[in-house]
Amino acid sequence: MKVLVAVKRVIDYNVKVRVKPDESDVDLANVKMAMNPFCEIAVEEAVRLKEQGVASEIVVVSIGPAKAEEQIRQALALGADRGLLVTTEDDQSLTSLQVAKTLQAVMAEEKPDLVILGKQAIDSDNNQTGQMLAALTGLPQGTFASRVTVEDGKVAVTREIDGGLQTIRLSLPAVVTTDLRLNEPRFAKLPDIMKAKRKPMDKKSLADLGISMDSGVTIVKVTPPAERKGGGKVASVEELVDKLKNEAKVI
Amino acid sequence: MSILLIAEHHQGELSEGTAHAVTAARAMGGDIHVLVAGENMDAVAQAAACLKGVQQVRVADHAVYGHALAEPMADLVVKLAADYEHIVALATTGGKNFMPRVAALLDVDQISDIMEVHAADEFSRPIYAGNAIARVKVSTPKKVITVRGTGFDATGEQSACDIATVDYVSDLALSEFVGEELAQSDRPELTAARVVISGGRGMGNGENFKLLEGIADKLNAAIGASRAAVDAGFVPNDMQVGQTGKVVAPDLYIAVGISGQIQHLAGMKDSKVIVAINKDDEAPIFQVADYGLVGDLFELVPELDKAL
């Protein structure tokens, strides 16, 4: 079966972001970018499905600036077969619904049996795109997956829920979003990185797919969170208990 | 203008978080109707009807909603959406699962995890793991919103409002429930506890989490964990506090053997008082801790247990 994986180029997860002085957004100039960690897990899962003989082809798609080609090449180096980059204008950021509509248009052409996405991007922290894509395409969804098993034309997904784990079974095609514990992504080896350069990569623009850019959501401002300052150290357990009782009055 | 708030419940009881979400809904203004969907919902509906500010409870009691699968839940909410401008749920794994599906079916973007309501159409929410706060304005006719429970106080109580039945039974056969493994605990729920004590990689193994139990018992605290402790297999994932786990804001948060990475801080830095116990005097957790104690947790934790 054919698996479509969506990946996003985001700020590297180790970078501490800074808000622009004009409060319009966070400052992404000259900041290290990388593949969103949840998307790496999605790529890894697709590659494992291929290694198990379940998936026959893995198509990886990203929607973003021209530089998002780097993240697609990375996915190709990890084992995806071909890439599709839907380019946005520089500095143009899409809402989850716009991304889901774009992916819907990609799905209409690619007709995958399974779509795997990360559960959330670590920049917008929305946790919406996979669910929205499932809704738009009328497909079932398995979100926050920590185990994915394809059998008999269905996919069983074990999901991380607040009280523990829940297992559901979805008819295919289906949309799955990955949680952190689904797998541990591998590293790309140098020969694979070289090979990935020769793998096919298509490019399209949002206009080619006819995606509307009206969202109805505008950012008024972006500010740093209220700063929290450490209160210093205490020398002993007695001092700690005393301060919690008499100074902080929390016990 | 009115608000449809989807109640959250767990094992036949209304979740504490719903009372927090009602407070957020009250700040938006307008009549608040609470939707209770599930199986055998009498007690949950009764509890929801007693939340101060709720005008009506609408109950969809049917096996099809029993495990809150996203497809029937979203179908139900969309069915009822015509009467409401705001559709609100908690940003728990439940709300995060079905609400974006609702939003897409209504052709609007969702505003996720709001922590402040400025106006009926203006909200603040954390982005970049809580390292920035975005204030957004929504002009769409329907506003689909998930609420960070810890960002709002719980609403009070009232004498029960009217409870009405919703007869709609969703018949989407896209997914089926297979089974679940729920963690059993007598302690307070992590996101609602007044005191939380969490262990990290420094705990060494799962067995050592027992060291935290004495303190948790004395302070009536919930026990949490960092992602490192969960990934190492020390404790189950539903104990994880952080950007990718649960967000807590207790009066007192005690971090034991936790270094304090960005991802963990995103889940607990709104706690009123933070205590860190760590042997690494340079650990980033000390930059946010009100009280830091440097030393071996295997000596300090039993000592703290004894001192309480």
Coordinates of C-alpha atoms in Angstrom, one line a residue:
Chain A
M1 CA 0.0 0.0 0.0
K2 CA 1.0 3.6 -0.5
V3 CA 1.8 5.7 2.5
L4 CA 1.8 9.5 2.5
V5 CA 3.9 11.3 5.2
A6 CA 3.6 15.0 5.9
V7 CA 6.7 16.7 7.4
K8 CA 7.1 20.3 8.6
R9 CA 10.2 22.5 8.8
V10 CA 10.3 24.2 12.2
I11 CA 12.8 25.8 14.5
D12 CA 15.1 23.2 16.0
Y13 CA 13.7 22.0 19.3
N14 CA 16.8 22.9 21.3
V15 CA 16.6 26.5 20.3
K16 CA 15.2 29.0 22.8
V17 CA 13.0 31.3 20.7
R18 CA 13.1 35.1 21.0
V19 CA 10.1 37.3 20.4
K20 CA 10.7 40.2 17.9
P21 CA 10.8 43.6 19.6
D22 CA 7.8 44.8 17.5
E23 CA 5.8 41.8 19.0
S24 CA 4.7 40.7 15.5
D25 CA 6.1 37.2 15.8
V26 CA 9.0 35.2 17.1
D27 CA 12.4 35.9 15.4
L28 CA 13.3 33.1 13.0
A29 CA 16.1 35.0 11.2
N30 CA 19.4 33.0 11.3
V31 CA 17.9 30.4 13.6
K32 CA 18.6 26.7 13.2
M33 CA 15.7 24.9 11.5
A34 CA 15.0 21.1 11.5
M35 CA 12.3 18.6 10.8
N36 CA 9.6 18.7 13.5
P37 CA 10.4 15.8 15.9
F38 CA 6.9 14.3 15.6
C39 CA 7.3 14.3 11.8
E40 CA 10.5 12.4 12.1
I41 CA 8.6 9.7 14.0
A42 CA 6.0 9.6 11.3
V43 CA 8.7 9.1 8.6
E44 CA 10.3 6.4 10.7
E45 CA 7.0 4.6 11.1
A46 CA 6.4 4.7 7.4
V47 CA 9.8 3.3 6.7
R48 CA 9.2 0.5 9.2
L49 CA 5.9 -0.4 7.5
K50 CA 7.9 -0.6 4.3
E51 CA 10.5 -2.9 5.9
Q52 CA 7.7 -5.1 7.2
G53 CA 6.4 -5.4 3.6
V54 CA 3.2 -3.6 4.5
A55 CA 4.0 -0.3 2.6
S56 CA 5.1 -0.4 -1.0
E57 CA 5.7 3.2 -1.6
I58 CA 6.3 6.2 0.7
V59 CA 5.6 9.7 -0.5
V60 CA 6.8 12.5 1.7
V61 CA 5.2 16.0 1.4
S62 CA 6.0 19.3 2.9
I63 CA 4.3 22.6 2.6
G64 CA 6.5 25.5 3.2
P65 CA 9.3 27.7 1.8
A66 CA 11.8 26.5 -0.8
K67 CA 14.2 25.5 2.0
A68 CA 11.7 22.9 3.2
E69 CA 13.3 20.8 0.5
E70 CA 16.0 20.0 3.0
Q71 CA 13.5 18.3 5.3
I72 CA 12.1 16.3 2.4
R73 CA 15.6 15.2 1.4
Q74 CA 16.2 14.1 5.0
A75 CA 13.0 12.0 4.8
L76 CA 14.2 10.5 1.5
A77 CA 17.5 9.7 3.1
L78 CA 15.7 7.9 5.9
G79 CA 13.9 5.7 3.4
A80 CA 11.0 7.5 1.7
D81 CA 10.7 7.0 -2.0
R82 CA 9.9 10.4 -3.4
G83 CA 9.1 13.9 -2.4
L84 CA 6.6 16.6 -3.0
L85 CA 7.2 20.2 -2.0
V86 CA 4.3 22.6 -2.1
T87 CA 5.9 26.0 -1.9
T88 CA 4.6 29.0 0.0
E89 CA 5.9 32.5 -0.3
D90 CA 8.8 33.4 2.0
D91 CA 7.5 34.3 5.5
Q92 CA 4.0 33.1 4.7
S93 CA 2.7 30.9 7.4
L94 CA -0.3 28.7 6.9
T95 CA -3.0 27.8 9.5
S96 CA -3.7 24.2 10.2
L97 CA -6.8 24.3 8.2
Q98 CA -5.0 25.6 5.1
V99 CA -2.4 22.9 5.5
A100 CA -5.1 20.3 5.9
K101 CA -6.8 21.6 2.7
T102 CA -3.5 21.5 0.8
L103 CA -2.9 17.9 2.0
Q104 CA -6.5 17.0 1.0
A105 CA -5.6 18.2 -2.6
V106 CA -2.4 16.2 -2.5
M107 CA -4.3 13.1 -1.3
A108 CA -6.8 13.5 -4.2
E109 CA -3.9 13.1 -6.6
E110 CA -1.8 10.6 -4.7
K111 CA -4.6 8.4 -3.3
P112 CA -2.6 7.0 -0.4
D113 CA -4.0 4.1 1.8
L114 CA -2.5 5.6 4.9
V115 CA -1.4 9.1 5.9
I116 CA 0.9 9.6 8.8
L117 CA 1.5 13.0 10.4
G118 CA 3.1 14.1 13.6
K119 CA 0.6 14.9 16.4
Q120 CA 1.7 18.5 16.6
A121 CA 4.3 20.9 15.3
I122 CA 6.5 22.3 18.1
D123 CA 6.2 25.8 16.8
S124 CA 2.5 26.5 16.6
D125 CA 1.6 23.7 19.1
N126 CA -1.8 23.4 17.4
N127 CA -2.3 19.7 17.3
Q128 CA -5.0 20.0 14.6
T129 CA -3.8 19.1 11.1
G130 CA -4.2 15.4 11.1
Q131 CA -7.7 15.5 12.6
M132 CA -8.7 18.2 10.1
L133 CA -7.3 16.2 7.2
A134 CA -9.3 13.2 8.3
A135 CA -12.4 15.4 8.6
L136 CA -12.0 16.9 5.2
T137 CA -11.5 13.6 3.5
G138 CA -14.2 11.8 5.5
L139 CA -11.6 9.3 6.8
P140 CA -11.2 7.8 10.3
Q141 CA -8.4 9.1 12.5
G142 CA -6.0 7.5 14.9
T143 CA -4.4 10.3 16.9
F144 CA -1.5 10.2 19.4
A145 CA -0.4 6.8 18.2
S146 CA 2.1 4.7 20.2
R147 CA 1.5 1.6 18.2
V148 CA 0.3 1.0 14.6
T149 CA -0.5 -2.4 13.2
V150 CA -1.9 -2.9 9.7
E151 CA -3.8 -6.1 9.1
D152 CA -6.7 -7.4 7.0
G153 CA -7.3 -4.1 5.3
K154 CA -7.6 -2.3 8.7
V155 CA -5.2 -0.4 10.9
A156 CA -5.1 -0.9 14.7
V157 CA -3.9 2.1 16.5
T158 CA -3.0 2.2 20.2
R159 CA -3.4 5.8 21.4
E160 CA -2.0 7.7 24.3
I161 CA -5.0 9.1 26.2
D162 CA -5.1 10.9 29.6
G163 CA -6.0 7.9 31.6
G164 CA -3.6 5.5 29.9
L165 CA -3.8 3.7 26.5
Q166 CA -6.7 3.1 24.2
T167 CA -6.7 0.8 21.1
I168 CA -9.0 1.4 18.2
R169 CA -9.4 -0.2 14.7
L170 CA -9.8 2.0 11.6
S171 CA -10.9 1.1 8.1
L172 CA -8.4 2.1 5.5
P173 CA -7.7 4.6 4.1
A174 CA -7.0 6.3 7.4
V175 CA -5.1 9.2 9.0
V176 CA -2.7 8.5 11.9
T177 CA -0.8 11.0 14.0
T178 CA 2.3 10.0 15.9
D179 CA 3.1 10.4 19.6
L180 CA 6.6 10.4 20.9
R181 CA 6.7 6.8 22.0
L182 CA 5.7 5.3 18.7
N183 CA 9.3 4.7 17.7
E184 CA 12.8 5.9 17.9
P185 CA 13.8 7.5 14.6
R186 CA 17.0 6.3 13.0
F187 CA 19.8 8.5 11.7
A188 CA 20.5 8.9 8.0
K189 CA 23.8 7.4 6.9
L190 CA 26.0 9.3 4.5
P191 CA 25.5 6.9 1.5
D192 CA 21.7 7.2 2.0
I193 CA 22.0 11.0 2.1
M194 CA 23.9 10.9 -1.2
K195 CA 21.3 8.5 -2.7
A196 CA 18.5 10.8 -1.5
K197 CA 19.8 13.5 -3.8
R198 CA 18.8 11.4 -6.8
K199 CA 15.3 10.5 -5.6
P200 CA 12.5 12.2 -7.4
M201 CA 11.1 15.5 -6.0
D202 CA 8.1 17.3 -7.5
K203 CA 7.3 20.9 -6.8
K204 CA 4.0 22.7 -6.8
S205 CA 2.7 26.0 -5.6
L206 CA -0.4 26.6 -3.4
A207 CA -1.9 28.3 -6.5
D208 CA -1.5 25.1 -8.5
L209 CA -3.7 23.3 -5.9
G210 CA -6.2 26.2 -5.6
I211 CA -5.9 26.7 -1.9
S212 CA -7.6 29.8 -0.5
M213 CA -5.6 32.0 1.9
D214 CA -8.4 33.4 4.0
S215 CA -8.3 32.1 7.5
G216 CA -10.3 34.4 9.7
V217 CA -7.6 34.3 12.4
T218 CA -5.2 37.2 12.8
I219 CA -2.3 37.4 15.2
V220 CA -2.7 40.6 17.3
K221 CA 0.7 40.2 18.9
V222 CA 3.2 37.8 20.1
T223 CA 4.8 38.4 23.5
P224 CA 7.3 36.6 25.8
P225 CA 5.6 34.8 28.7
A226 CA 5.8 36.3 32.1
E227 CA 9.3 35.8 33.2
R228 CA 9.9 33.5 36.1
K229 CA 13.0 34.0 38.3
G230 CA 14.6 31.3 40.4
G231 CA 14.4 32.2 44.1
G232 CA 17.8 30.8 44.9
K233 CA 18.9 27.7 46.9
V234 CA 18.3 26.5 50.4
A235 CA 20.9 24.7 52.4
S236 CA 19.0 21.9 54.0
V237 CA 15.7 20.0 54.1
E238 CA 14.8 21.8 57.3
E239 CA 15.2 25.1 55.7
L240 CA 13.1 24.0 52.7
V241 CA 10.3 22.8 54.9
D242 CA 10.4 25.9 57.0
K243 CA 10.2 28.2 53.9
L244 CA 7.4 26.2 52.3
K245 CA 5.4 26.4 55.6
N246 CA 6.2 30.0 56.6
E247 CA 7.3 31.9 53.6
A248 CA 5.5 30.3 50.6
K249 CA 2.7 29.0 52.8
V250 CA 1.9 26.1 50.5
I251 CA 2.1 23.3 53.0
Chain B
M1 CA -25.1 34.3 21.1
S2 CA -24.4 31.1 22.9
I3 CA -21.8 28.7 23.7
L4 CA -21.7 24.9 23.4
L5 CA -19.2 23.4 25.9
I6 CA -18.5 19.7 25.6
A7 CA -18.1 18.2 29.1
E8 CA -15.3 15.8 29.8
H9 CA -15.9 12.7 31.9
H10 CA -13.9 9.7 33.0
Q11 CA -15.2 6.4 34.4
G12 CA -18.6 7.7 34.9
E13 CA -17.6 11.0 36.7
L14 CA -17.5 14.5 35.4
S15 CA -13.8 15.6 35.1
E16 CA -12.7 18.4 37.3
G17 CA -11.4 20.3 34.2
T18 CA -14.9 20.9 33.0
A19 CA -15.5 23.4 35.8
H20 CA -12.4 25.3 34.7
A21 CA -13.7 25.3 31.1
V22 CA -17.0 26.8 32.2
T23 CA -15.1 29.7 33.7
A24 CA -13.4 30.3 30.3
A25 CA -16.8 30.1 28.6
R26 CA -18.3 32.6 31.0
A27 CA -15.6 35.0 30.1
M28 CA -16.7 34.8 26.4
G29 CA -20.2 35.9 27.4
G30 CA -23.5 34.4 26.3
D31 CA -25.6 31.4 27.4
I32 CA -23.7 28.3 28.2
H33 CA -25.0 24.9 27.1
V34 CA -23.0 21.9 28.2
L35 CA -23.1 18.8 26.0
V36 CA -22.6 15.5 27.8
A37 CA -22.0 12.6 25.4
G38 CA -21.3 9.1 26.4
E39 CA -23.0 6.0 27.8
N40 CA -24.9 6.0 31.2
M41 CA -24.5 9.7 31.6
D42 CA -27.0 10.4 34.4
A43 CA -24.5 11.2 37.1
V44 CA -22.3 13.2 34.8
A45 CA -25.2 15.2 33.4
Q46 CA -26.4 16.0 37.0
A47 CA -22.9 17.1 38.0
A48 CA -22.6 19.3 34.9
A49 CA -26.0 20.9 35.6
C50 CA -24.7 22.1 39.0
L51 CA -21.8 24.0 37.5
K52 CA -22.4 27.7 38.1
G53 CA -23.1 29.6 34.9
V54 CA -24.5 26.7 32.9
Q55 CA -28.0 27.3 31.5
Q56 CA -28.7 23.9 30.0
V57 CA -27.2 20.5 29.9
R58 CA -27.8 18.5 26.7
V59 CA -27.3 14.7 27.0
A60 CA -26.5 12.4 24.2
D61 CA -26.6 9.0 26.0
H62 CA -25.8 6.2 23.6
A63 CA -23.2 3.4 23.2
V64 CA -22.0 5.0 20.0
Y65 CA -20.5 7.8 22.2
G66 CA -19.2 5.4 24.8
H67 CA -15.5 5.7 24.2
A68 CA -15.5 9.2 22.8
L69 CA -14.3 8.1 19.4
A70 CA -13.5 11.2 17.3
E71 CA -15.7 10.4 14.3
P72 CA -19.1 10.1 16.1
M73 CA -18.2 12.8 18.6
A74 CA -17.4 15.3 15.9
D75 CA -20.5 14.3 13.9
L76 CA -22.7 14.9 17.0
V77 CA -21.1 18.3 17.8
V78 CA -21.4 19.5 14.2
K79 CA -25.1 18.4 14.2
L80 CA -25.7 20.7 17.2
A81 CA -23.4 23.5 16.1
A82 CA -26.0 25.6 14.2
D83 CA -27.3 27.1 17.4
Y84 CA -24.0 28.3 18.7
E85 CA -21.3 30.8 18.0
H86 CA -18.6 29.3 20.3
I87 CA -17.9 25.6 20.5
V88 CA -15.6 24.9 23.4
A89 CA -13.9 21.9 24.9
L90 CA -10.9 21.1 27.1
A91 CA -7.5 20.8 25.6
T92 CA -7.1 17.3 27.0
T93 CA -6.4 14.2 24.8
G94 CA -10.2 13.9 24.4
G95 CA -10.8 17.5 23.2
K96 CA -7.6 17.6 21.1
N97 CA -8.8 14.5 19.3
F98 CA -12.3 15.4 18.2
M99 CA -12.4 19.3 18.2
P100 CA -10.1 19.9 15.2
R101 CA -12.3 17.5 13.3
V102 CA -15.3 19.6 14.3
A103 CA -13.5 22.8 13.2
A104 CA -12.6 21.4 9.8
L105 CA -16.2 20.2 9.3
L106 CA -17.3 23.7 10.0
D107 CA -14.6 25.1 7.8
V108 CA -12.9 27.2 10.4
D109 CA -9.5 27.1 12.1
Q110 CA -9.4 26.0 15.8
I111 CA -7.9 28.1 18.5
S112 CA -6.0 25.6 20.6
D113 CA -5.2 25.6 24.3
I114 CA -6.3 29.1 25.2
M115 CA -5.1 30.4 28.5
E116 CA -6.8 33.8 28.5
V117 CA -10.0 35.2 27.1
H118 CA -9.7 38.9 26.2
A119 CA -13.0 39.2 24.4
A120 CA -15.6 37.0 22.8
D121 CA -13.3 36.9 19.7
E122 CA -9.9 37.4 21.2
F123 CA -7.7 34.9 23.0
S124 CA -4.2 34.2 24.2
R125 CA -2.5 30.9 23.7
P126 CA 1.1 29.6 24.2
I127 CA 3.2 28.7 21.2
Y128 CA 6.8 27.4 20.9
A129 CA 6.4 25.2 24.0
G130 CA 5.2 28.2 26.0
N131 CA 8.2 30.4 25.2
A132 CA 5.9 32.9 23.5
I133 CA 2.3 33.9 23.9
A134 CA 0.2 34.6 20.8
R135 CA -2.8 36.9 21.1
V136 CA -5.2 36.1 18.3
K137 CA -8.4 37.6 17.0
V138 CA -11.0 35.3 15.3
S139 CA -13.5 36.7 12.8
T140 CA -15.1 33.5 11.6
P141 CA -18.8 33.1 12.4
K142 CA -18.1 29.9 14.4
K143 CA -15.3 29.8 16.9
V144 CA -14.0 26.4 17.8
I145 CA -11.8 26.6 20.9
T146 CA -9.9 24.3 23.2
V147 CA -9.2 25.5 26.8
R148 CA -6.1 24.9 28.9
G149 CA -7.9 24.0 32.1
T150 CA -5.1 25.2 34.4
G151 CA -5.4 28.7 32.9
F152 CA -8.8 29.2 34.5
D153 CA -10.2 28.7 38.0
A154 CA -13.0 26.3 38.6
T155 CA -16.5 27.7 38.4
G156 CA -18.7 27.5 41.5
E157 CA -21.8 25.5 42.1
Q158 CA -25.5 26.3 41.5
S159 CA -28.8 24.5 41.9
A160 CA -29.2 22.2 38.9
C161 CA -30.2 23.7 35.6
D162 CA -32.5 22.1 33.0
I163 CA -31.3 18.8 31.5
A164 CA -32.5 18.0 27.9
T165 CA -32.0 14.9 25.8
V166 CA -30.3 14.9 22.4
D167 CA -31.7 12.0 20.3
Y168 CA -29.2 12.1 17.5
V169 CA -27.3 8.9 17.1
S170 CA -24.3 9.1 14.8
D171 CA -23.9 6.2 12.5
L172 CA -20.4 6.6 11.1
A173 CA -18.8 3.1 11.0
L174 CA -15.3 4.3 10.4
S175 CA -13.6 3.2 13.6
E176 CA -14.2 0.8 16.3
F177 CA -13.1 0.5 19.9
V178 CA -10.9 -2.5 20.7
G179 CA -9.8 -2.0 24.3
E180 CA -8.1 0.1 26.8
E181 CA -5.5 -0.1 29.6
L182 CA -6.2 2.6 32.2
A183 CA -3.7 3.4 34.9
Q184 CA -5.2 2.9 38.3
S185 CA -4.5 5.4 41.0
D186 CA -6.1 6.6 44.3
R187 CA -4.2 9.9 44.1
P188 CA -5.7 13.2 42.9
E189 CA -5.8 13.7 39.1
L190 CA -2.5 15.2 37.9
T191 CA -3.9 18.2 36.2
A192 CA -6.2 19.1 39.1
A193 CA -3.9 18.4 42.1
R194 CA -2.9 21.2 44.4
V195 CA 0.5 19.6 44.9
V196 CA 2.5 17.7 42.3
I197 CA 5.7 15.8 42.9
S198 CA 7.5 14.6 39.8
G199 CA 10.5 12.4 39.2
G200 CA 12.9 12.5 36.3
R201 CA 15.7 10.5 34.9
G202 CA 17.6 11.0 38.1
M203 CA 15.2 8.6 39.8
G204 CA 17.2 5.8 38.2
N205 CA 14.4 3.3 37.8
G206 CA 10.6 2.8 38.3
E207 CA 11.0 1.1 41.6
N208 CA 12.6 4.3 43.1
F209 CA 9.4 6.3 42.3
K210 CA 8.1 4.7 45.5
L211 CA 10.3 7.1 47.3
L212 CA 8.0 9.9 46.2
E213 CA 4.9 8.1 47.6
G214 CA 5.4 9.0 51.2
I215 CA 5.6 12.7 50.4
A216 CA 2.7 12.5 48.0
D217 CA 0.6 10.8 50.7
K218 CA 1.4 13.5 53.3
L219 CA 0.7 16.4 50.9
N220 CA -2.2 14.7 49.1
A221 CA -0.1 15.2 45.9
A222 CA -0.3 13.7 42.4
I223 CA 2.9 12.0 41.1
G224 CA 4.2 13.1 37.8
A225 CA 7.2 12.5 35.7
S226 CA 9.5 14.0 33.1
R227 CA 9.5 12.7 29.5
A228 CA 13.0 11.3 30.2
A229 CA 11.5 9.1 33.0
V230 CA 8.6 8.0 30.8
D231 CA 10.9 7.2 27.8
A232 CA 13.2 5.3 30.0
G233 CA 10.2 3.1 31.0
F234 CA 10.2 4.0 34.7
V235 CA 6.5 5.0 34.7
P236 CA 3.6 5.1 32.3
N237 CA 3.1 7.9 29.8
D238 CA 0.0 9.3 31.4
M239 CA 2.2 10.6 34.2
Q240 CA 4.2 12.8 31.9
V241 CA 4.3 16.5 32.5
G242 CA 5.4 18.7 29.6
Q243 CA 4.7 20.1 26.2
T244 CA 3.9 16.7 24.9
G245 CA 2.3 15.4 28.1
K246 CA 0.1 17.2 30.7
V247 CA 0.2 20.8 31.6
V248 CA -0.1 21.4 35.3
A249 CA -0.2 24.5 37.4
P250 CA -0.5 23.4 41.1
D251 CA 0.2 25.5 44.2
L252 CA 3.4 23.5 44.8
Y253 CA 5.4 21.6 42.2
I254 CA 8.3 19.5 43.5
A255 CA 10.8 18.4 40.7
V256 CA 13.0 15.6 41.8
G257 CA 15.9 14.5 39.6
I258 CA 14.6 16.6 36.7
S259 CA 17.1 18.8 34.8
G260 CA 14.4 21.2 33.5
Q261 CA 14.4 21.0 29.7
I262 CA 12.3 23.4 27.7
Q263 CA 9.8 20.6 27.0
H264 CA 9.3 19.9 30.7
L265 CA 9.1 23.5 31.7
A266 CA 6.3 24.1 29.2
G267 CA 4.2 21.8 31.3
M268 CA 4.8 23.2 34.8
K269 CA 6.2 26.7 34.8
D270 CA 2.9 28.2 35.7
S271 CA 3.0 26.5 39.1
K272 CA 2.8 28.9 42.0
V273 CA 5.8 27.6 43.9
I274 CA 8.4 25.4 42.3
V275 CA 10.9 23.3 44.4
A276 CA 13.8 21.5 42.7
I277 CA 15.9 18.7 44.2
N278 CA 18.8 17.9 42.0
K279 CA 22.5 17.0 42.4
D280 CA 23.6 19.1 39.5
D281 CA 23.9 22.6 40.7
E282 CA 23.9 23.9 37.1
A283 CA 20.6 22.2 36.1
P284 CA 18.3 24.6 34.3
I285 CA 15.5 23.7 36.7
F286 CA 17.2 25.9 39.3
Q287 CA 16.6 29.0 37.1
V288 CA 12.8 28.7 37.6
A289 CA 12.7 27.0 41.0
D290 CA 11.7 29.2 44.0
Y291 CA 13.5 26.9 46.3
G292 CA 16.4 24.7 45.1
L293 CA 18.0 22.0 47.1
V294 CA 21.3 20.7 45.7
G295 CA 22.2 17.1 46.7
D296 CA 21.6 13.4 46.2
L297 CA 17.8 12.8 45.9
F298 CA 18.2 9.4 47.5
E299 CA 19.2 11.1 50.7
L300 CA 17.2 14.3 50.5
V301 CA 13.8 12.7 49.5
P302 CA 13.6 10.4 52.6
E303 CA 14.8 13.2 54.7
L304 CA 12.0 15.5 53.3
D305 CA 9.5 12.7 53.8
K306 CA 10.5 12.5 57.5
A307 CA 10.5 16.2 58.0
L308 CA 6.9 16.7 56.8

